[in-house]
Amino acid sequence: MKTKKIPYLNGDIEVVDQEFKNNIFTNTTAKVPHVAQSIPVDNNQKCKTKSYLNKIQTINKNYAFFPKFYLKELRGYFRLSIFWLIAIIIWFILGSITFHFILKNPKVNNFLALFLLFGVIFLLILFIRFFTIYFNYFNEAKTIDFSKGKIVSVNVNKLYKRLKSAHININWMCLLSYVLCLWTIIINYFSAWIIGKAKFGDISYQTHCHHVHLVLLFLPISVILLTLFLHIILLITNYFRATRIDNFYGVQIISDNDINEIKKNKNKRDFIIFFTLGLLFVFIIILIIRHFRKKRAK
């Protein structure tokens, strides 16, 4: 096995060759071999105002050796869990009010209430996902020992795989948002042109349609700008999270072959999701056009 030593602070880091890197992290929990001892970090002051970190400090006597990236991920998933829980509560309150008006208004189709249900399910899935990750981190933090070396735990291993391939999910989902919003704008202009040329309907009806088209134009443009903002922020955040892990271990903890395989599988999966949702969107548009034609015929 070929090794190479490079100076680092007061000591040397032994950089292993690629073949060795491919084999050292086959277990669910492993220790980076070139690190003999971790350096304790003053984490005690940071957790005084955070009860969940204070509990970990009480249970795990090696809390002072926790790396900064590990604590950042733990706090981040805790905040995301709280955020999506609050989002569910807000959606439930607003959804209940909207559901009441839908039932009371005879001119509104009751099937519109299904969109409220889809929203609750979507938010609930996000909450369960992030809370599960936080719960796994919290349980792991009770027993993990960074004092004897730079441990690669199960959750760190999973996190690193997600971060190294997360840009694929971000790019595909943002692309889907851009495409759907652009299609919405095109269809909005097309339907507005049809109504303008049509020889049916009174002035009040056409004025109502004009207001609807303005709303349908404002919403997709707002969504595109918001998606673009999130696209940039998520890519930057994802890069810094992965960099913190690389800087701590001083070596890529997942082999290049494994990362490339993960990226390949995610590309295939995201393409299927993108194509399926695109077809679903086209199907919904066809149903709307048919409904419009029937209404026009009447």
Coordinates of N, CA and C in Angstrom, one line a residue, residues 21-144:
K21 N -8.5 3.4 0.4 CA -9.7 4.2 0.8 C -11.0 3.5 0.4
N22 N -10.9 2.7 -0.6 CA -12.1 2.0 -1.0 C -12.5 0.9 -0.1
N23 N -11.6 0.5 0.8 CA -11.9 -0.7 1.7 C -12.0 -0.4 3.1
I24 N -11.5 0.8 3.6 CA -11.5 1.1 5.0 C -12.9 1.4 5.6
F25 N -13.8 1.8 4.8 CA -15.1 2.2 5.3 C -16.2 1.2 4.8
T26 N -15.9 -0.1 4.8 CA -16.9 -1.0 4.4 C -17.9 -1.4 5.6
N27 N -17.4 -1.2 6.8 CA -18.2 -1.4 8.0 C -19.2 -0.2 8.2
T28 N -20.2 -0.5 9.0 CA -21.2 0.6 9.3 C -20.5 1.6 10.2
T29 N -19.6 1.3 11.1 CA -18.9 2.2 11.9 C -17.4 1.9 11.8
A30 N -16.6 2.9 11.5 CA -15.2 2.7 11.3 C -14.4 3.9 11.9
K31 N -13.1 3.7 12.0 CA -12.3 4.8 12.5 C -11.2 5.1 11.4
V32 N -11.0 6.4 11.2 CA -10.0 6.8 10.2 C -8.6 6.4 10.8
P33 N -7.8 5.6 10.0 CA -6.6 5.0 10.6 C -5.5 6.0 10.8
H34 N -5.5 7.1 10.1 CA -4.3 8.0 10.2 C -4.5 9.0 11.4
V35 N -5.5 8.9 12.1 CA -5.7 9.8 13.3 C -5.6 9.0 14.5
A36 N -4.7 9.4 15.4 CA -4.5 8.7 16.6 C -5.4 9.2 17.8
Q37 N -5.6 10.5 17.8 CA -6.4 11.1 18.9 C -7.1 12.3 18.4
S38 N -8.4 12.5 18.8 CA -9.1 13.7 18.4 C -8.8 14.8 19.4
I39 N -9.0 16.0 19.0 CA -8.7 17.2 19.8 C -10.0 17.6 20.4
P40 N -10.1 17.7 21.7 CA -11.4 18.2 22.3 C -11.8 19.6 22.0
V41 N -13.0 19.8 21.8 CA -13.6 21.1 21.4 C -14.5 21.6 22.6
D42 N -14.4 22.9 22.8 CA -15.3 23.4 23.9 C -16.7 23.5 23.5
N43 N -17.4 22.4 23.6 CA -18.8 22.3 23.2 C -19.7 22.6 24.4
N44 N -19.2 22.6 25.6 CA -20.0 22.7 26.8 C -20.7 24.1 26.9
Q45 N -20.0 25.1 26.5 CA -20.6 26.5 26.5 C -21.8 26.6 25.5
K46 N -21.7 25.9 24.4 CA -22.7 26.0 23.3 C -24.0 25.4 23.7
C47 N -24.0 24.4 24.6 CA -25.2 23.6 24.8 C -25.9 24.1 26.1
K48 N -25.5 25.1 26.7 CA -26.1 25.5 27.9 C -27.6 26.0 27.7
T49 N -27.8 26.6 26.6 CA -29.2 27.1 26.3 C -30.0 26.2 25.4
K50 N -29.4 25.0 25.1 CA -30.1 24.0 24.3 C -30.3 22.7 25.1
S51 N -31.6 22.5 25.5 CA -31.8 21.4 26.4 C -31.5 20.0 25.8
Y52 N -31.8 19.8 24.5 CA -31.5 18.6 23.8 C -30.0 18.3 23.8
L53 N -29.2 19.3 23.6 CA -27.7 19.1 23.6 C -27.2 18.9 25.0
N54 N -27.9 19.6 26.0 CA -27.5 19.4 27.4 C -27.7 18.0 27.8
K55 N -28.8 17.4 27.3 CA -29.1 16.0 27.7 C -28.0 15.1 27.1
I56 N -27.6 15.3 25.9 CA -26.5 14.5 25.3 C -25.2 14.7 26.1
Q57 N -24.9 15.9 26.5 CA -23.7 16.1 27.3 C -23.8 15.4 28.6
T58 N -24.9 15.3 29.2 CA -25.1 14.6 30.5 C -24.9 13.1 30.3
I59 N -25.4 12.5 29.2 CA -25.3 11.1 29.0 C -23.9 10.7 28.4
N60 N -23.4 11.4 27.5 CA -22.1 11.1 26.8 C -21.0 11.9 27.4
K61 N -20.1 11.2 28.1 CA -19.0 11.9 28.8 C -18.0 12.4 27.8
N62 N -18.0 12.0 26.6 CA -17.1 12.4 25.5 C -17.7 13.5 24.6
Y63 N -18.6 14.2 25.2 CA -19.3 15.3 24.4 C -18.3 16.3 23.9
A64 N -17.3 16.6 24.7 CA -16.3 17.7 24.4 C -15.5 17.3 23.1
F65 N -15.5 16.1 22.7 CA -14.7 15.7 21.5 C -15.6 15.7 20.2
F66 N -16.9 16.0 20.4 CA -17.8 16.1 19.2 C -17.3 17.1 18.2
P67 N -17.1 16.7 16.9 CA -16.7 17.8 15.9 C -17.8 18.8 15.7
K68 N -17.4 19.9 15.2 CA -18.4 21.0 14.9 C -19.5 20.6 13.9
F69 N -19.0 19.9 12.8 CA -20.0 19.5 11.8 C -21.0 18.6 12.3
Y70 N -20.7 17.7 13.2 CA -21.7 16.8 13.8 C -22.7 17.5 14.6
L71 N -22.3 18.5 15.4 CA -23.3 19.3 16.2 C -24.1 20.2 15.3
K72 N -23.5 20.7 14.2 CA -24.3 21.5 13.3 C -25.4 20.7 12.6
E73 N -25.1 19.5 12.2 CA -26.1 18.6 11.6 C -27.2 18.3 12.6
L74 N -26.8 18.0 13.8 CA -27.8 17.7 14.9 C -28.7 18.8 15.1
R75 N -28.2 20.0 15.2 CA -29.0 21.2 15.4 C -29.8 21.5 14.2
G76 N -29.2 21.3 13.0 CA -30.0 21.6 11.8 C -31.2 20.7 11.6
Y77 N -31.1 19.4 11.8 CA -32.2 18.5 11.7 C -33.2 18.8 12.8
F78 N -32.8 19.2 13.9 CA -33.8 19.5 15.0 C -34.6 20.7 14.6
R79 N -34.0 21.8 14.0 CA -34.7 23.0 13.6 C -35.6 22.7 12.4
L80 N -35.1 21.8 11.5 CA -36.0 21.4 10.4 C -37.2 20.7 10.8
S81 N -37.1 19.8 11.8 CA -38.2 19.1 12.4 C -39.2 20.0 12.9
I82 N -38.8 21.0 13.7 CA -39.7 22.0 14.3 C -40.3 22.9 13.2
F83 N -39.5 23.2 12.2 CA -40.1 24.1 11.1 C -41.2 23.4 10.4
W84 N -41.0 22.1 10.0 CA -42.1 21.4 9.3 C -43.3 21.0 10.2
L85 N -43.0 20.9 11.5 CA -44.2 20.7 12.4 C -45.0 22.0 12.5
I86 N -44.4 23.1 12.6 CA -45.1 24.4 12.6 C -45.8 24.6 11.2
A87 N -45.2 24.2 10.1 CA -45.8 24.3 8.8 C -47.1 23.5 8.7
I88 N -47.0 22.3 9.3 CA -48.2 21.4 9.3 C -49.4 22.0 10.1
I89 N -49.0 22.6 11.3 CA -50.1 23.3 12.1 C -50.7 24.4 11.4
I90 N -49.8 25.3 10.7 CA -50.4 26.4 10.0 C -51.2 26.0 8.8
W91 N -50.7 25.0 8.1 CA -51.5 24.4 6.9 C -52.8 23.9 7.4
F92 N -52.8 23.2 8.6 CA -54.1 22.6 9.1 C -55.1 23.7 9.4
I93 N -54.6 24.8 10.1 CA -55.5 25.9 10.4 C -56.1 26.6 9.2
L94 N -55.2 27.0 8.3 CA -55.6 27.6 7.0 C -56.5 26.7 6.2
G95 N -56.1 25.4 6.2 CA -56.8 24.4 5.4 C -58.2 24.2 5.9
S96 N -58.4 24.2 7.2 CA -59.7 24.1 7.8 C -60.6 25.2 7.5
I97 N -60.0 26.4 7.5 CA -60.8 27.6 7.1 C -61.2 27.6 5.6
T98 N -60.3 27.2 4.8 CA -60.6 27.1 3.3 C -61.6 26.0 3.1
F99 N -61.4 24.9 3.8 CA -62.4 23.7 3.6 C -63.8 24.2 4.0
H100 N -63.9 25.0 5.0 CA -65.2 25.5 5.5 C -65.9 26.3 4.4
F101 N -65.1 27.2 3.7 CA -65.6 28.1 2.7 C -65.9 27.3 1.4
I102 N -65.2 26.2 1.1 CA -65.5 25.4 0.0 C -66.8 24.7 0.1
L103 N -67.1 24.2 1.3 CA -68.3 23.5 1.6 C -69.5 24.4 1.6
K104 N -69.3 25.7 2.0 CA -70.4 26.6 2.1 C -70.7 27.3 0.8
N105 N -69.7 27.3 -0.2 CA -69.9 27.9 -1.4 C -70.4 26.9 -2.5
P106 N -71.7 27.0 -2.9 CA -72.2 26.0 -3.9 C -71.6 26.1 -5.3
K107 N -70.9 27.3 -5.6 CA -70.3 27.4 -6.9 C -68.9 26.8 -7.0
V108 N -68.4 26.4 -5.9 CA -67.0 25.8 -5.8 C -67.2 24.3 -5.7
N109 N -66.4 23.6 -6.6 CA -66.4 22.2 -6.6 C -65.8 21.6 -5.3
N110 N -66.5 20.7 -4.6 CA -65.9 20.2 -3.4 C -64.7 19.4 -3.5
F111 N -64.4 18.9 -4.8 CA -63.2 18.1 -5.0 C -61.9 19.0 -4.9
L112 N -62.1 20.3 -4.8 CA -60.9 21.1 -4.6 C -60.3 20.9 -3.2
A113 N -61.1 20.4 -2.3 CA -60.6 20.1 -1.0 C -59.5 19.0 -1.0
L114 N -59.5 18.2 -2.0 CA -58.4 17.2 -2.1 C -57.0 17.8 -2.2
F115 N -56.9 19.0 -2.8 CA -55.6 19.6 -2.8 C -55.1 20.0 -1.4
L116 N -56.0 20.3 -0.5 CA -55.7 20.5 0.9 C -55.1 19.3 1.5
L117 N -55.7 18.1 1.2 CA -55.3 16.9 1.8 C -53.9 16.5 1.2
F118 N -53.6 16.8 0.0 CA -52.3 16.5 -0.6 C -51.3 17.3 0.1
G119 N -51.6 18.6 0.4 CA -50.6 19.5 1.1 C -50.3 18.9 2.4
V120 N -51.3 18.5 3.2 CA -51.0 17.9 4.5 C -50.1 16.7 4.4
I121 N -50.4 15.8 3.5 CA -49.6 14.6 3.3 C -48.2 14.9 2.9
F122 N -48.0 15.9 2.0 CA -46.6 16.3 1.6 C -45.8 16.8 2.8
L123 N -46.5 17.7 3.6 CA -45.8 18.3 4.8 C -45.5 17.2 5.8
L124 N -46.4 16.3 6.0 CA -46.3 15.2 7.0 C -45.1 14.3 6.6
I125 N -44.9 14.1 5.3 CA -43.8 13.2 4.8 C -42.5 13.9 5.1
L126 N -42.4 15.2 4.9 CA -41.2 16.0 5.1 C -40.9 16.0 6.6
F127 N -41.9 16.2 7.4 CA -41.7 16.2 8.9 C -41.2 14.9 9.4
I128 N -41.8 13.8 8.9 CA -41.4 12.4 9.4 C -40.0 12.1 8.9
R129 N -39.6 12.6 7.7 CA -38.3 12.3 7.2 C -37.2 13.0 8.0
F130 N -37.4 14.3 8.3 CA -36.3 15.0 9.0 C -36.3 14.7 10.5
F131 N -37.5 14.4 11.0 CA -37.5 14.0 12.5 C -36.9 12.7 12.7
T132 N -37.0 11.7 11.7 CA -36.4 10.4 11.8 C -34.9 10.6 11.8
I133 N -34.4 11.4 10.9 CA -32.9 11.6 10.8 C -32.4 12.2 12.1
Y134 N -33.2 13.2 12.6 CA -32.7 13.9 13.9 C -32.8 12.8 15.0
F135 N -33.8 12.0 15.1 CA -33.9 11.0 16.1 C -32.8 10.0 16.1
N136 N -32.4 9.6 14.8 CA -31.2 8.7 14.7 C -29.9 9.4 15.2
Y137 N -29.8 10.6 14.8 CA -28.6 11.4 15.3 C -28.6 11.5 16.8
F138 N -29.7 11.8 17.3 CA -29.8 12.0 18.8 C -29.4 10.7 19.5
N139 N -30.0 9.6 19.1 CA -29.7 8.3 19.7 C -28.2 7.9 19.6
E140 N -27.6 8.2 18.4 CA -26.2 7.9 18.1 C -25.3 8.8 19.0
A141 N -25.7 10.0 19.2 CA -24.9 11.0 19.9 C -24.8 10.6 21.4
K142 N -25.7 9.8 21.9 CA -25.6 9.3 23.3 C -24.5 8.4 23.5
T143 N -24.0 7.7 22.5 CA -23.0 6.6 22.7 C -21.7 6.8 21.9
I144 N -21.8 7.6 20.9 CA -20.6 7.7 20.0 C -19.4 8.3 20.8

